[in-house]
Amino acid sequence: MICSSAVEESLPRYGLGVSVPVIDVAPLLRAGSDRDVRVVSEAVDAACRETGFFVVSGHGINPQLRRALDEAARLFFAQPDETKAEIAMARAGLAWRGWFPVGGELTSGRPDRKEGVYFGEEHAAEHPGVRAGLPLHGANQFPQQPAQLRSLVLDYMSALTTLGQRVLEAVALGLDLPRDWFRTSLTADPVVLFRIFHYPPSAPTEDDWGVAEHTDYGLLTLLGQDGNAGLQVRSSTGWVDVPPDTDTFVCNIGDMLERLSGGRYRSTPHRVRNESTAERLSYPFFLDPSWDAVVPGSSRTYGDYLTEKVSKVFPELAQRK
């Protein structure tokens, strides 16, 4: 049973009989009582079982950091494509970092109606993964302008990594595991991926999507949104709109967590459609297993699994291996 002290409210049901719960995770971030932490874990467990999605409030992320990042991102995307192409993904090689244009990323084999910038953990040249030539290892590409984007992105990724690890504590408790199980067993050195996506104003056709229907590959996604709608989650009775809220994060579980939980938790399909005359920005952050962690039920490492998945999104980069 979900306790009302943990679930503040539910987002509008849109007539579908399904809602995405809002969960206050503040007890995970401070010295909350065992009872308060248990209440949060029960709420997270129920959300992961029932919808695979929930909204995180009480997260402690500085709102000024989020506003500053949003302002800098808009300045970057307002520049001509020729300027943004100075940090094109192809320049980063197998590190898969940098900018791609509208239509430059595929979902389910179809071009998305969005552009974006890929970031990850900042790896120095002497990092073992860089020296070994591993995919998704390397330095980030940051634009010359706005210059502040570099520090904002790095600060944001650090803050979201901490938040994601705390949310995984609630997940662990819901699975009857020790609270620190993920940090000590699977995410001791997590793969951290961060994207900034820009959806231009559009009037899409019926089959024209900002991001087509998909599930996420890894453990946990924390999505920051601006004030423009577009995210939809598939439920047993239809598609549910997730209203935008700049003060919270939308959290969903990925395929790895579904496998790890033996199907107890759901990696739920979702999609994005911008039908507005306004541009839409979103900020998906992915906290995934360590590169050399073994995929549940497999002899493969997560690094091998992730490389295969990303290769389908950017096939031209994959051919450069």
PDB file of C-alpha atoms in Angstrom:
ATOM      1  CA  MET A   1       0.000   0.000   0.000  1.00  0.00           C
ATOM      2  CA  ILE A   2       1.302   3.463  -0.929  1.00  0.00           C
ATOM      3  CA  CYS A   3       1.334   5.865   2.016  1.00  0.00           C
ATOM      4  CA  SER A   4       0.015   9.354   1.394  1.00  0.00           C
ATOM      5  CA  SER A   5       2.968  11.002   3.147  1.00  0.00           C
ATOM      6  CA  ALA A   6       5.293   9.739   0.413  1.00  0.00           C
ATOM      7  CA  VAL A   7       2.999  10.191  -2.575  1.00  0.00           C
ATOM      8  CA  GLU A   8       2.017  13.829  -2.522  1.00  0.00           C
ATOM      9  CA  GLU A   9      -0.478  13.673  -5.360  1.00  0.00           C
ATOM     10  CA  SER A  10      -1.035  12.111  -8.764  1.00  0.00           C
ATOM     11  CA  LEU A  11      -0.755  13.826 -12.097  1.00  0.00           C
ATOM     12  CA  PRO A  12      -3.990  14.268 -14.089  1.00  0.00           C
ATOM     13  CA  ARG A  13      -5.518  11.045 -15.358  1.00  0.00           C
ATOM     14  CA  TYR A  14      -6.659  12.359 -18.766  1.00  0.00           C
ATOM     15  CA  GLY A  15      -9.652  10.027 -18.666  1.00  0.00           C
ATOM     16  CA  LEU A  16      -7.525   6.879 -18.958  1.00  0.00           C
ATOM     17  CA  GLY A  17      -7.830   5.611 -15.404  1.00  0.00           C
ATOM     18  CA  VAL A  18      -4.044   5.758 -15.010  1.00  0.00           C
ATOM     19  CA  SER A  19      -1.842   8.333 -13.334  1.00  0.00           C
ATOM     20  CA  VAL A  20       1.850   8.898 -12.705  1.00  0.00           C
ATOM     21  CA  PRO A  21       2.484   9.274  -8.958  1.00  0.00           C
ATOM     22  CA  VAL A  22       4.516  12.098  -7.472  1.00  0.00           C
ATOM     23  CA  ILE A  23       6.900  10.856  -4.771  1.00  0.00           C
ATOM     24  CA  ASP A  24       8.703  13.060  -2.263  1.00  0.00           C
ATOM     25  CA  VAL A  25      12.194  11.535  -1.909  1.00  0.00           C
ATOM     26  CA  ALA A  26      13.460  14.034   0.678  1.00  0.00           C
ATOM     27  CA  PRO A  27      13.826  11.339   3.406  1.00  0.00           C
ATOM     28  CA  LEU A  28      16.408   9.607   1.210  1.00  0.00           C
ATOM     29  CA  LEU A  29      18.543  12.747   1.032  1.00  0.00           C
ATOM     30  CA  ARG A  30      18.621  13.633   4.686  1.00  0.00           C
ATOM     31  CA  ALA A  31      18.828  11.663   7.906  1.00  0.00           C
ATOM     32  CA  GLY A  32      15.231  10.557   7.666  1.00  0.00           C
ATOM     33  CA  SER A  33      13.806   7.999  10.028  1.00  0.00           C
ATOM     34  CA  ASP A  34      13.702   4.353   9.004  1.00  0.00           C
ATOM     35  CA  ARG A  35       9.946   4.631   8.813  1.00  0.00           C
ATOM     36  CA  ASP A  36      10.082   7.636   6.465  1.00  0.00           C
ATOM     37  CA  VAL A  37      12.605   5.914   4.221  1.00  0.00           C
ATOM     38  CA  ARG A  38      10.469   2.781   4.166  1.00  0.00           C
ATOM     39  CA  VAL A  39       7.437   4.847   3.150  1.00  0.00           C
ATOM     40  CA  VAL A  40       9.388   6.238   0.187  1.00  0.00           C
ATOM     41  CA  SER A  41      10.643   2.792  -0.817  1.00  0.00           C
ATOM     42  CA  GLU A  42       7.119   1.372  -0.727  1.00  0.00           C
ATOM     43  CA  ALA A  43       5.878   4.194  -2.939  1.00  0.00           C
ATOM     44  CA  VAL A  44       8.743   3.720  -5.410  1.00  0.00           C
ATOM     45  CA  ASP A  45       8.208  -0.034  -5.454  1.00  0.00           C
ATOM     46  CA  ALA A  46       4.513   0.373  -6.239  1.00  0.00           C
ATOM     47  CA  ALA A  47       5.223   2.884  -9.011  1.00  0.00           C
ATOM     48  CA  CYS A  48       7.874   0.653 -10.592  1.00  0.00           C
ATOM     49  CA  ARG A  49       5.467  -2.287 -10.565  1.00  0.00           C
ATOM     50  CA  GLU A  50       2.385  -0.455 -11.785  1.00  0.00           C
ATOM     51  CA  THR A  51       3.578   2.158 -14.304  1.00  0.00           C
ATOM     52  CA  GLY A  52       7.381   2.077 -14.486  1.00  0.00           C
ATOM     53  CA  PHE A  53       7.210   5.876 -14.149  1.00  0.00           C
ATOM     54  CA  PHE A  54       6.968   8.309 -11.257  1.00  0.00           C
ATOM     55  CA  VAL A  55       7.704  11.970 -10.615  1.00  0.00           C
ATOM     56  CA  VAL A  56      10.400  12.914  -8.114  1.00  0.00           C
ATOM     57  CA  SER A  57       9.862  15.894  -5.819  1.00  0.00           C
ATOM     58  CA  GLY A  58      11.856  16.892  -2.751  1.00  0.00           C
ATOM     59  CA  HIS A  59      15.010  16.131  -4.751  1.00  0.00           C
ATOM     60  CA  GLY A  60      17.186  18.922  -3.400  1.00  0.00           C
ATOM     61  CA  ILE A  61      18.596  19.997  -6.788  1.00  0.00           C
ATOM     62  CA  ASN A  62      19.315  23.734  -6.845  1.00  0.00           C
ATOM     63  CA  PRO A  63      16.613  25.376  -8.985  1.00  0.00           C
ATOM     64  CA  GLN A  64      19.089  28.070 -10.023  1.00  0.00           C
ATOM     65  CA  LEU A  65      21.320  25.394 -11.560  1.00  0.00           C
ATOM     66  CA  ARG A  66      18.391  24.125 -13.605  1.00  0.00           C
ATOM     67  CA  ARG A  67      17.415  27.638 -14.754  1.00  0.00           C
ATOM     68  CA  ALA A  68      20.972  28.525 -15.697  1.00  0.00           C
ATOM     69  CA  LEU A  69      21.399  25.280 -17.640  1.00  0.00           C
ATOM     70  CA  ASP A  70      18.144  25.889 -19.499  1.00  0.00           C
ATOM     71  CA  GLU A  71      19.191  29.440 -20.410  1.00  0.00           C
ATOM     72  CA  ALA A  72      22.605  28.306 -21.656  1.00  0.00           C
ATOM     73  CA  ALA A  73      21.110  25.434 -23.657  1.00  0.00           C
ATOM     74  CA  ARG A  74      18.702  27.785 -25.432  1.00  0.00           C
ATOM     75  CA  LEU A  75      21.573  30.079 -26.340  1.00  0.00           C
ATOM     76  CA  PHE A  76      23.447  27.146 -27.823  1.00  0.00           C
ATOM     77  CA  PHE A  77      20.537  25.826 -29.901  1.00  0.00           C
ATOM     78  CA  ALA A  78      19.719  29.328 -31.179  1.00  0.00           C
ATOM     79  CA  GLN A  79      23.035  29.363 -33.064  1.00  0.00           C
ATOM     80  CA  PRO A  80      23.315  28.378 -36.759  1.00  0.00           C
ATOM     81  CA  ASP A  81      23.857  24.703 -37.498  1.00  0.00           C
ATOM     82  CA  GLU A  82      27.284  25.549 -38.896  1.00  0.00           C
ATOM     83  CA  THR A  83      28.318  26.883 -35.502  1.00  0.00           C
ATOM     84  CA  LYS A  84      26.840  23.975 -33.564  1.00  0.00           C
ATOM     85  CA  ALA A  85      28.609  21.574 -35.942  1.00  0.00           C
ATOM     86  CA  GLU A  86      31.933  22.701 -34.460  1.00  0.00           C
ATOM     87  CA  ILE A  87      31.189  20.110 -31.759  1.00  0.00           C
ATOM     88  CA  ALA A  88      29.506  17.548 -34.041  1.00  0.00           C
ATOM     89  CA  MET A  89      29.483  14.000 -32.696  1.00  0.00           C
ATOM     90  CA  ALA A  90      31.652  12.766 -35.549  1.00  0.00           C
ATOM     91  CA  ARG A  91      34.514  14.873 -34.176  1.00  0.00           C
ATOM     92  CA  ALA A  92      34.474  12.859 -30.948  1.00  0.00           C
ATOM     93  CA  GLY A  93      34.770   9.492 -32.665  1.00  0.00           C
ATOM     94  CA  LEU A  94      33.839   6.502 -30.528  1.00  0.00           C
ATOM     95  CA  ALA A  95      33.381   8.712 -27.461  1.00  0.00           C
ATOM     96  CA  TRP A  96      29.930   9.546 -28.914  1.00  0.00           C
ATOM     97  CA  ARG A  97      29.857  13.047 -27.458  1.00  0.00           C
ATOM     98  CA  GLY A  98      28.636  16.250 -29.064  1.00  0.00           C
ATOM     99  CA  TRP A  99      25.886  17.730 -31.231  1.00  0.00           C
ATOM    100  CA  PHE A 100      23.659  16.101 -33.826  1.00  0.00           C
ATOM    101  CA  PRO A 101      21.139  17.888 -36.108  1.00  0.00           C
ATOM    102  CA  VAL A 102      17.393  17.348 -36.417  1.00  0.00           C
ATOM    103  CA  GLY A 103      16.915  13.874 -37.867  1.00  0.00           C
ATOM    104  CA  GLY A 104      20.428  12.820 -36.883  1.00  0.00           C
ATOM    105  CA  GLU A 105      19.299  10.303 -34.251  1.00  0.00           C
ATOM    106  CA  LEU A 106      17.199   7.216 -34.910  1.00  0.00           C
ATOM    107  CA  THR A 107      14.581   5.658 -32.636  1.00  0.00           C
ATOM    108  CA  SER A 108      13.187   2.314 -33.763  1.00  0.00           C
ATOM    109  CA  GLY A 109      14.973   2.906 -37.068  1.00  0.00           C
ATOM    110  CA  ARG A 110      13.264   6.252 -37.787  1.00  0.00           C
ATOM    111  CA  PRO A 111      14.774   9.763 -37.619  1.00  0.00           C
ATOM    112  CA  ASP A 112      13.623  11.844 -34.647  1.00  0.00           C
ATOM    113  CA  ARG A 113      12.319  15.386 -35.004  1.00  0.00           C
ATOM    114  CA  LYS A 114      14.849  16.786 -32.574  1.00  0.00           C
ATOM    115  CA  GLU A 115      18.455  17.891 -32.303  1.00  0.00           C
ATOM    116  CA  GLY A 116      20.623  17.391 -29.272  1.00  0.00           C
ATOM    117  CA  VAL A 117      23.935  17.238 -27.496  1.00  0.00           C
ATOM    118  CA  TYR A 118      25.399  14.104 -25.886  1.00  0.00           C
ATOM    119  CA  PHE A 119      27.513  14.275 -22.747  1.00  0.00           C
ATOM    120  CA  GLY A 120      28.991  11.704 -20.398  1.00  0.00           C
ATOM    121  CA  GLU A 121      31.465  11.394 -17.591  1.00  0.00           C
ATOM    122  CA  GLU A 122      34.496  13.562 -18.318  1.00  0.00           C
ATOM    123  CA  HIS A 123      37.367  11.164 -19.050  1.00  0.00           C
ATOM    124  CA  ALA A 124      40.945  12.413 -19.172  1.00  0.00           C
ATOM    125  CA  ALA A 125      43.403  11.041 -21.736  1.00  0.00           C
ATOM    126  CA  GLU A 126      44.999   8.793 -19.116  1.00  0.00           C
ATOM    127  CA  HIS A 127      41.698   7.134 -18.144  1.00  0.00           C
ATOM    128  CA  PRO A 128      42.048   3.345 -18.643  1.00  0.00           C
ATOM    129  CA  GLY A 129      38.951   3.229 -20.861  1.00  0.00           C
ATOM    130  CA  VAL A 130      40.273   5.994 -23.091  1.00  0.00           C
ATOM    131  CA  ARG A 131      43.689   4.375 -23.343  1.00  0.00           C
ATOM    132  CA  ALA A 132      42.015   1.082 -24.250  1.00  0.00           C
ATOM    133  CA  GLY A 133      39.940   2.757 -26.986  1.00  0.00           C
ATOM    134  CA  LEU A 134      36.619   1.762 -25.458  1.00  0.00           C
ATOM    135  CA  PRO A 135      33.442   3.236 -26.976  1.00  0.00           C
ATOM    136  CA  LEU A 136      31.659   5.958 -24.959  1.00  0.00           C
ATOM    137  CA  HIS A 137      34.913   6.880 -23.197  1.00  0.00           C
ATOM    138  CA  GLY A 138      36.586  10.232 -23.714  1.00  0.00           C
ATOM    139  CA  ALA A 139      36.347  13.940 -23.143  1.00  0.00           C
ATOM    140  CA  ASN A 140      33.126  15.852 -23.664  1.00  0.00           C
ATOM    141  CA  GLN A 141      32.804  18.401 -26.433  1.00  0.00           C
ATOM    142  CA  PHE A 142      31.670  21.796 -25.229  1.00  0.00           C
ATOM    143  CA  PRO A 143      30.903  24.810 -27.434  1.00  0.00           C
ATOM    144  CA  GLN A 144      32.876  28.015 -27.319  1.00  0.00           C
ATOM    145  CA  GLN A 145      29.599  29.832 -26.765  1.00  0.00           C
ATOM    146  CA  PRO A 146      27.931  29.903 -24.361  1.00  0.00           C
ATOM    147  CA  ALA A 147      31.127  29.276 -22.407  1.00  0.00           C
ATOM    148  CA  GLN A 148      29.216  28.640 -19.164  1.00  0.00           C
ATOM    149  CA  LEU A 149      27.612  25.497 -20.569  1.00  0.00           C
ATOM    150  CA  ARG A 150      30.652  23.409 -19.624  1.00  0.00           C
ATOM    151  CA  SER A 151      30.555  24.077 -15.890  1.00  0.00           C
ATOM    152  CA  LEU A 152      26.762  23.893 -15.783  1.00  0.00           C
ATOM    153  CA  VAL A 153      26.655  20.485 -17.481  1.00  0.00           C
ATOM    154  CA  LEU A 154      29.374  19.046 -15.235  1.00  0.00           C
ATOM    155  CA  ASP A 155      27.702  20.384 -12.083  1.00  0.00           C
ATOM    156  CA  TYR A 156      24.323  19.081 -13.226  1.00  0.00           C
ATOM    157  CA  MET A 157      25.635  15.592 -13.970  1.00  0.00           C
ATOM    158  CA  SER A 158      27.298  15.448 -10.563  1.00  0.00           C
ATOM    159  CA  ALA A 159      24.098  16.493  -8.791  1.00  0.00           C
ATOM    160  CA  LEU A 160      21.930  14.047 -10.765  1.00  0.00           C
ATOM    161  CA  THR A 161      24.361  11.185 -10.136  1.00  0.00           C
ATOM    162  CA  THR A 162      23.936  11.722  -6.396  1.00  0.00           C
ATOM    163  CA  LEU A 163      20.161  11.932  -6.725  1.00  0.00           C
ATOM    164  CA  GLY A 164      20.000   8.832  -8.911  1.00  0.00           C
ATOM    165  CA  GLN A 165      22.033   6.792  -6.436  1.00  0.00           C
ATOM    166  CA  ARG A 166      19.646   7.835  -3.657  1.00  0.00           C
ATOM    167  CA  VAL A 167      16.599   6.849  -5.701  1.00  0.00           C
ATOM    168  CA  LEU A 168      18.241   3.466  -6.305  1.00  0.00           C
ATOM    169  CA  GLU A 169      18.421   3.065  -2.528  1.00  0.00           C
ATOM    170  CA  ALA A 170      14.622   3.128  -2.459  1.00  0.00           C
ATOM    171  CA  VAL A 171      14.535   0.669  -5.360  1.00  0.00           C
ATOM    172  CA  ALA A 172      16.876  -1.675  -3.476  1.00  0.00           C
ATOM    173  CA  LEU A 173      14.698  -1.630  -0.384  1.00  0.00           C
ATOM    174  CA  GLY A 174      11.639  -2.310  -2.520  1.00  0.00           C
ATOM    175  CA  LEU A 175      13.399  -5.405  -3.854  1.00  0.00           C
ATOM    176  CA  ASP A 176      14.304  -6.529  -0.319  1.00  0.00           C
ATOM    177  CA  LEU A 177      17.986  -5.800  -0.925  1.00  0.00           C
ATOM    178  CA  PRO A 178      20.358  -3.874   1.347  1.00  0.00           C
ATOM    179  CA  ARG A 179      19.892  -0.141   0.920  1.00  0.00           C
ATOM    180  CA  ASP A 180      23.383   0.328  -0.587  1.00  0.00           C
ATOM    181  CA  TRP A 181      23.202  -2.747  -2.842  1.00  0.00           C
ATOM    182  CA  PHE A 182      23.313  -0.883  -6.154  1.00  0.00           C
ATOM    183  CA  ARG A 183      26.178   1.371  -5.127  1.00  0.00           C
ATOM    184  CA  THR A 184      28.277  -1.529  -3.857  1.00  0.00           C
ATOM    185  CA  SER A 185      27.308  -4.166  -6.428  1.00  0.00           C
ATOM    186  CA  LEU A 186      26.243  -2.567  -9.715  1.00  0.00           C
ATOM    187  CA  THR A 187      26.813   1.208  -9.797  1.00  0.00           C
ATOM    188  CA  ALA A 188      30.095   1.587  -7.914  1.00  0.00           C
ATOM    189  CA  ASP A 189      31.463   3.284 -11.053  1.00  0.00           C
ATOM    190  CA  PRO A 190      28.270   3.949 -13.011  1.00  0.00           C
ATOM    191  CA  VAL A 191      27.992   4.748 -16.677  1.00  0.00           C
ATOM    192  CA  VAL A 192      26.589   8.282 -16.624  1.00  0.00           C
ATOM    193  CA  LEU A 193      24.970   9.659 -19.773  1.00  0.00           C
ATOM    194  CA  PHE A 194      23.328  13.048 -20.169  1.00  0.00           C
ATOM    195  CA  ARG A 195      21.502  14.555 -23.119  1.00  0.00           C
ATOM    196  CA  ILE A 196      20.014  17.942 -23.900  1.00  0.00           C
ATOM    197  CA  PHE A 197      17.308  17.645 -26.545  1.00  0.00           C
ATOM    198  CA  HIS A 198      15.761  20.495 -28.518  1.00  0.00           C
ATOM    199  CA  TYR A 199      12.446  19.927 -30.265  1.00  0.00           C
ATOM    200  CA  PRO A 200      11.744  22.736 -32.762  1.00  0.00           C
ATOM    201  CA  PRO A 201       8.182  24.034 -33.118  1.00  0.00           C
ATOM    202  CA  SER A 202       6.319  21.685 -35.416  1.00  0.00           C
ATOM    203  CA  ALA A 203       3.008  20.462 -36.740  1.00  0.00           C
ATOM    204  CA  PRO A 204       3.829  16.760 -37.053  1.00  0.00           C
ATOM    205  CA  THR A 205       1.918  14.261 -39.127  1.00  0.00           C
ATOM    206  CA  GLU A 206       0.232  11.284 -37.499  1.00  0.00           C
ATOM    207  CA  ASP A 207       3.394   9.149 -37.685  1.00  0.00           C
ATOM    208  CA  ASP A 208       5.873  11.973 -37.146  1.00  0.00           C
ATOM    209  CA  TRP A 209       7.446  11.896 -33.674  1.00  0.00           C
ATOM    210  CA  GLY A 210       9.964  13.925 -31.739  1.00  0.00           C
ATOM    211  CA  VAL A 211      11.031  10.564 -30.320  1.00  0.00           C
ATOM    212  CA  ALA A 212       9.240   7.396 -31.405  1.00  0.00           C
ATOM    213  CA  GLU A 213       7.978   4.762 -28.982  1.00  0.00           C
ATOM    214  CA  HIS A 214      10.846   3.113 -27.088  1.00  0.00           C
ATOM    215  CA  THR A 215      12.094   1.887 -23.744  1.00  0.00           C
ATOM    216  CA  ASP A 216      15.347   2.952 -22.080  1.00  0.00           C
ATOM    217  CA  TYR A 217      18.300   0.577 -22.011  1.00  0.00           C
ATOM    218  CA  GLY A 218      19.708   0.909 -18.528  1.00  0.00           C
ATOM    219  CA  LEU A 219      18.728   1.201 -14.891  1.00  0.00           C
ATOM    220  CA  LEU A 220      17.259   4.596 -14.152  1.00  0.00           C
ATOM    221  CA  THR A 221      16.353   7.745 -16.076  1.00  0.00           C
ATOM    222  CA  LEU A 222      15.801  11.157 -14.505  1.00  0.00           C
ATOM    223  CA  LEU A 223      14.205  13.570 -16.935  1.00  0.00           C
ATOM    224  CA  GLY A 224      14.108  17.326 -16.504  1.00  0.00           C
ATOM    225  CA  GLN A 225      11.460  19.133 -18.575  1.00  0.00           C
ATOM    226  CA  ASP A 226      10.753  22.713 -19.523  1.00  0.00           C
ATOM    227  CA  GLY A 227       7.215  24.081 -19.494  1.00  0.00           C
ATOM    228  CA  ASN A 228       6.115  22.516 -22.789  1.00  0.00           C
ATOM    229  CA  ALA A 229       4.215  19.236 -22.993  1.00  0.00           C
ATOM    230  CA  GLY A 230       5.119  16.294 -25.189  1.00  0.00           C
ATOM    231  CA  LEU A 231       6.029  13.236 -23.096  1.00  0.00           C
ATOM    232  CA  GLN A 232       3.577  10.329 -23.231  1.00  0.00           C
ATOM    233  CA  VAL A 233       3.700   7.006 -21.352  1.00  0.00           C
ATOM    234  CA  ARG A 234       1.981   3.847 -22.557  1.00  0.00           C
ATOM    235  CA  SER A 235      -0.441   2.251 -20.110  1.00  0.00           C
ATOM    236  CA  SER A 236      -2.684  -0.796 -20.284  1.00  0.00           C
ATOM    237  CA  THR A 237      -5.566   1.429 -21.380  1.00  0.00           C
ATOM    238  CA  GLY A 238      -3.816   3.901 -23.668  1.00  0.00           C
ATOM    239  CA  TRP A 239      -1.249   6.687 -23.775  1.00  0.00           C
ATOM    240  CA  VAL A 240      -0.950   9.005 -20.765  1.00  0.00           C
ATOM    241  CA  ASP A 241       0.358  12.558 -21.088  1.00  0.00           C
ATOM    242  CA  VAL A 242       2.900  13.530 -18.424  1.00  0.00           C
ATOM    243  CA  PRO A 243       2.394  17.254 -17.794  1.00  0.00           C
ATOM    244  CA  PRO A 244       5.598  19.311 -17.792  1.00  0.00           C
ATOM    245  CA  ASP A 245       6.927  20.645 -14.497  1.00  0.00           C
ATOM    246  CA  THR A 246      10.206  22.515 -14.214  1.00  0.00           C
ATOM    247  CA  ASP A 247      10.445  21.855 -10.449  1.00  0.00           C
ATOM    248  CA  THR A 248      10.399  18.041 -10.519  1.00  0.00           C
ATOM    249  CA  PHE A 249      12.007  15.149 -12.388  1.00  0.00           C
ATOM    250  CA  VAL A 250      10.254  12.377 -14.248  1.00  0.00           C
ATOM    251  CA  CYS A 251      11.839   9.057 -13.273  1.00  0.00           C
ATOM    252  CA  ASN A 252      11.476   5.820 -15.199  1.00  0.00           C
ATOM    253  CA  ILE A 253      13.168   2.460 -15.023  1.00  0.00           C
ATOM    254  CA  GLY A 254      15.005   0.877 -17.923  1.00  0.00           C
ATOM    255  CA  ASP A 255      15.382  -2.565 -19.439  1.00  0.00           C
ATOM    256  CA  MET A 256      18.242  -3.537 -17.109  1.00  0.00           C
ATOM    257  CA  LEU A 257      16.160  -2.953 -14.005  1.00  0.00           C
ATOM    258  CA  GLU A 258      13.278  -4.939 -15.450  1.00  0.00           C
ATOM    259  CA  ARG A 259      15.656  -7.845 -16.048  1.00  0.00           C
ATOM    260  CA  LEU A 260      17.303  -7.467 -12.666  1.00  0.00           C
ATOM    261  CA  SER A 261      13.932  -7.544 -10.900  1.00  0.00           C
ATOM    262  CA  GLY A 262      12.840 -10.648 -12.806  1.00  0.00           C
ATOM    263  CA  GLY A 263      10.015  -8.698 -14.424  1.00  0.00           C
ATOM    264  CA  ARG A 264       8.663  -7.328 -11.142  1.00  0.00           C
ATOM    265  CA  TYR A 265       9.378  -3.819 -12.438  1.00  0.00           C
ATOM    266  CA  ARG A 266       8.304  -2.525 -15.829  1.00  0.00           C
ATOM    267  CA  SER A 267      10.433  -0.794 -18.409  1.00  0.00           C
ATOM    268  CA  THR A 268       7.531   1.123 -19.894  1.00  0.00           C
ATOM    269  CA  PRO A 269       7.387   2.321 -23.517  1.00  0.00           C
ATOM    270  CA  HIS A 270       7.184   6.083 -23.936  1.00  0.00           C
ATOM    271  CA  ARG A 271       7.395   8.659 -26.712  1.00  0.00           C
ATOM    272  CA  VAL A 272       7.609  12.398 -27.336  1.00  0.00           C
ATOM    273  CA  ARG A 273       5.531  14.525 -29.657  1.00  0.00           C
ATOM    274  CA  ASN A 274       5.896  18.306 -29.862  1.00  0.00           C
ATOM    275  CA  GLU A 275       2.715  19.730 -31.354  1.00  0.00           C
ATOM    276  CA  SER A 276       3.370  23.238 -30.126  1.00  0.00           C
ATOM    277  CA  THR A 277       4.355  26.482 -31.803  1.00  0.00           C
ATOM    278  CA  ALA A 278       6.957  26.756 -29.025  1.00  0.00           C
ATOM    279  CA  GLU A 279      10.291  24.989 -28.930  1.00  0.00           C
ATOM    280  CA  ARG A 280      10.675  22.265 -26.300  1.00  0.00           C
ATOM    281  CA  LEU A 281      13.808  21.370 -24.348  1.00  0.00           C
ATOM    282  CA  SER A 282      14.277  18.264 -22.225  1.00  0.00           C
ATOM    283  CA  TYR A 283      17.157  16.989 -20.119  1.00  0.00           C
ATOM    284  CA  PRO A 284      17.314  13.169 -19.845  1.00  0.00           C
ATOM    285  CA  PHE A 285      19.953  11.825 -17.458  1.00  0.00           C
ATOM    286  CA  PHE A 286      20.758   8.111 -17.395  1.00  0.00           C
ATOM    287  CA  LEU A 287      22.347   6.321 -14.442  1.00  0.00           C
ATOM    288  CA  ASP A 288      23.429   2.886 -15.610  1.00  0.00           C
ATOM    289  CA  PRO A 289      25.501  -0.052 -14.343  1.00  0.00           C
ATOM    290  CA  SER A 290      29.279   0.092 -14.293  1.00  0.00           C
ATOM    291  CA  TRP A 291      30.887  -0.541 -17.690  1.00  0.00           C
ATOM    292  CA  ASP A 292      32.255  -3.943 -16.685  1.00  0.00           C
ATOM    293  CA  ALA A 293      29.185  -5.060 -14.701  1.00  0.00           C
ATOM    294  CA  VAL A 294      27.657  -8.309 -15.973  1.00  0.00           C
ATOM    295  CA  VAL A 295      24.196  -7.947 -17.536  1.00  0.00           C
ATOM    296  CA  PRO A 296      21.629  -9.896 -15.465  1.00  0.00           C
ATOM    297  CA  GLY A 297      20.954 -13.286 -16.993  1.00  0.00           C
ATOM    298  CA  SER A 298      23.862 -12.960 -19.410  1.00  0.00           C
ATOM    299  CA  SER A 299      27.609 -13.384 -19.642  1.00  0.00           C
ATOM    300  CA  ARG A 300      27.964 -10.011 -21.407  1.00  0.00           C
ATOM    301  CA  THR A 301      29.148  -6.832 -19.773  1.00  0.00           C
ATOM    302  CA  TYR A 302      26.970  -3.761 -19.660  1.00  0.00           C
ATOM    303  CA  GLY A 303      29.562  -1.961 -21.777  1.00  0.00           C
ATOM    304  CA  ASP A 304      29.123  -4.463 -24.612  1.00  0.00           C
ATOM    305  CA  TYR A 305      25.347  -4.284 -24.300  1.00  0.00           C
ATOM    306  CA  LEU A 306      25.303  -0.469 -24.332  1.00  0.00           C
ATOM    307  CA  THR A 307      27.684  -0.226 -27.283  1.00  0.00           C
ATOM    308  CA  GLU A 308      25.384  -2.449 -29.335  1.00  0.00           C
ATOM    309  CA  LYS A 309      22.345  -0.351 -28.429  1.00  0.00           C
ATOM    310  CA  VAL A 310      23.954   3.015 -29.161  1.00  0.00           C
ATOM    311  CA  SER A 311      25.290   1.689 -32.475  1.00  0.00           C
ATOM    312  CA  LYS A 312      21.689   1.341 -33.657  1.00  0.00           C
ATOM    313  CA  VAL A 313      20.945   4.953 -32.762  1.00  0.00           C
ATOM    314  CA  PHE A 314      23.978   6.339 -34.596  1.00  0.00           C
ATOM    315  CA  PRO A 315      24.867   3.722 -37.241  1.00  0.00           C
ATOM    316  CA  GLU A 316      27.320   5.998 -39.076  1.00  0.00           C
ATOM    317  CA  LEU A 317      29.434   6.403 -35.948  1.00  0.00           C
ATOM    318  CA  ALA A 318      29.286   2.674 -35.267  1.00  0.00           C
ATOM    319  CA  GLN A 319      30.768   1.971 -38.700  1.00  0.00           C
ATOM    320  CA  ARG A 320      33.882   3.859 -37.663  1.00  0.00           C
ATOM    321  CA  LYS A 321      34.850   1.214 -35.106  1.00  0.00           C
TER     322      LYS A 321
END
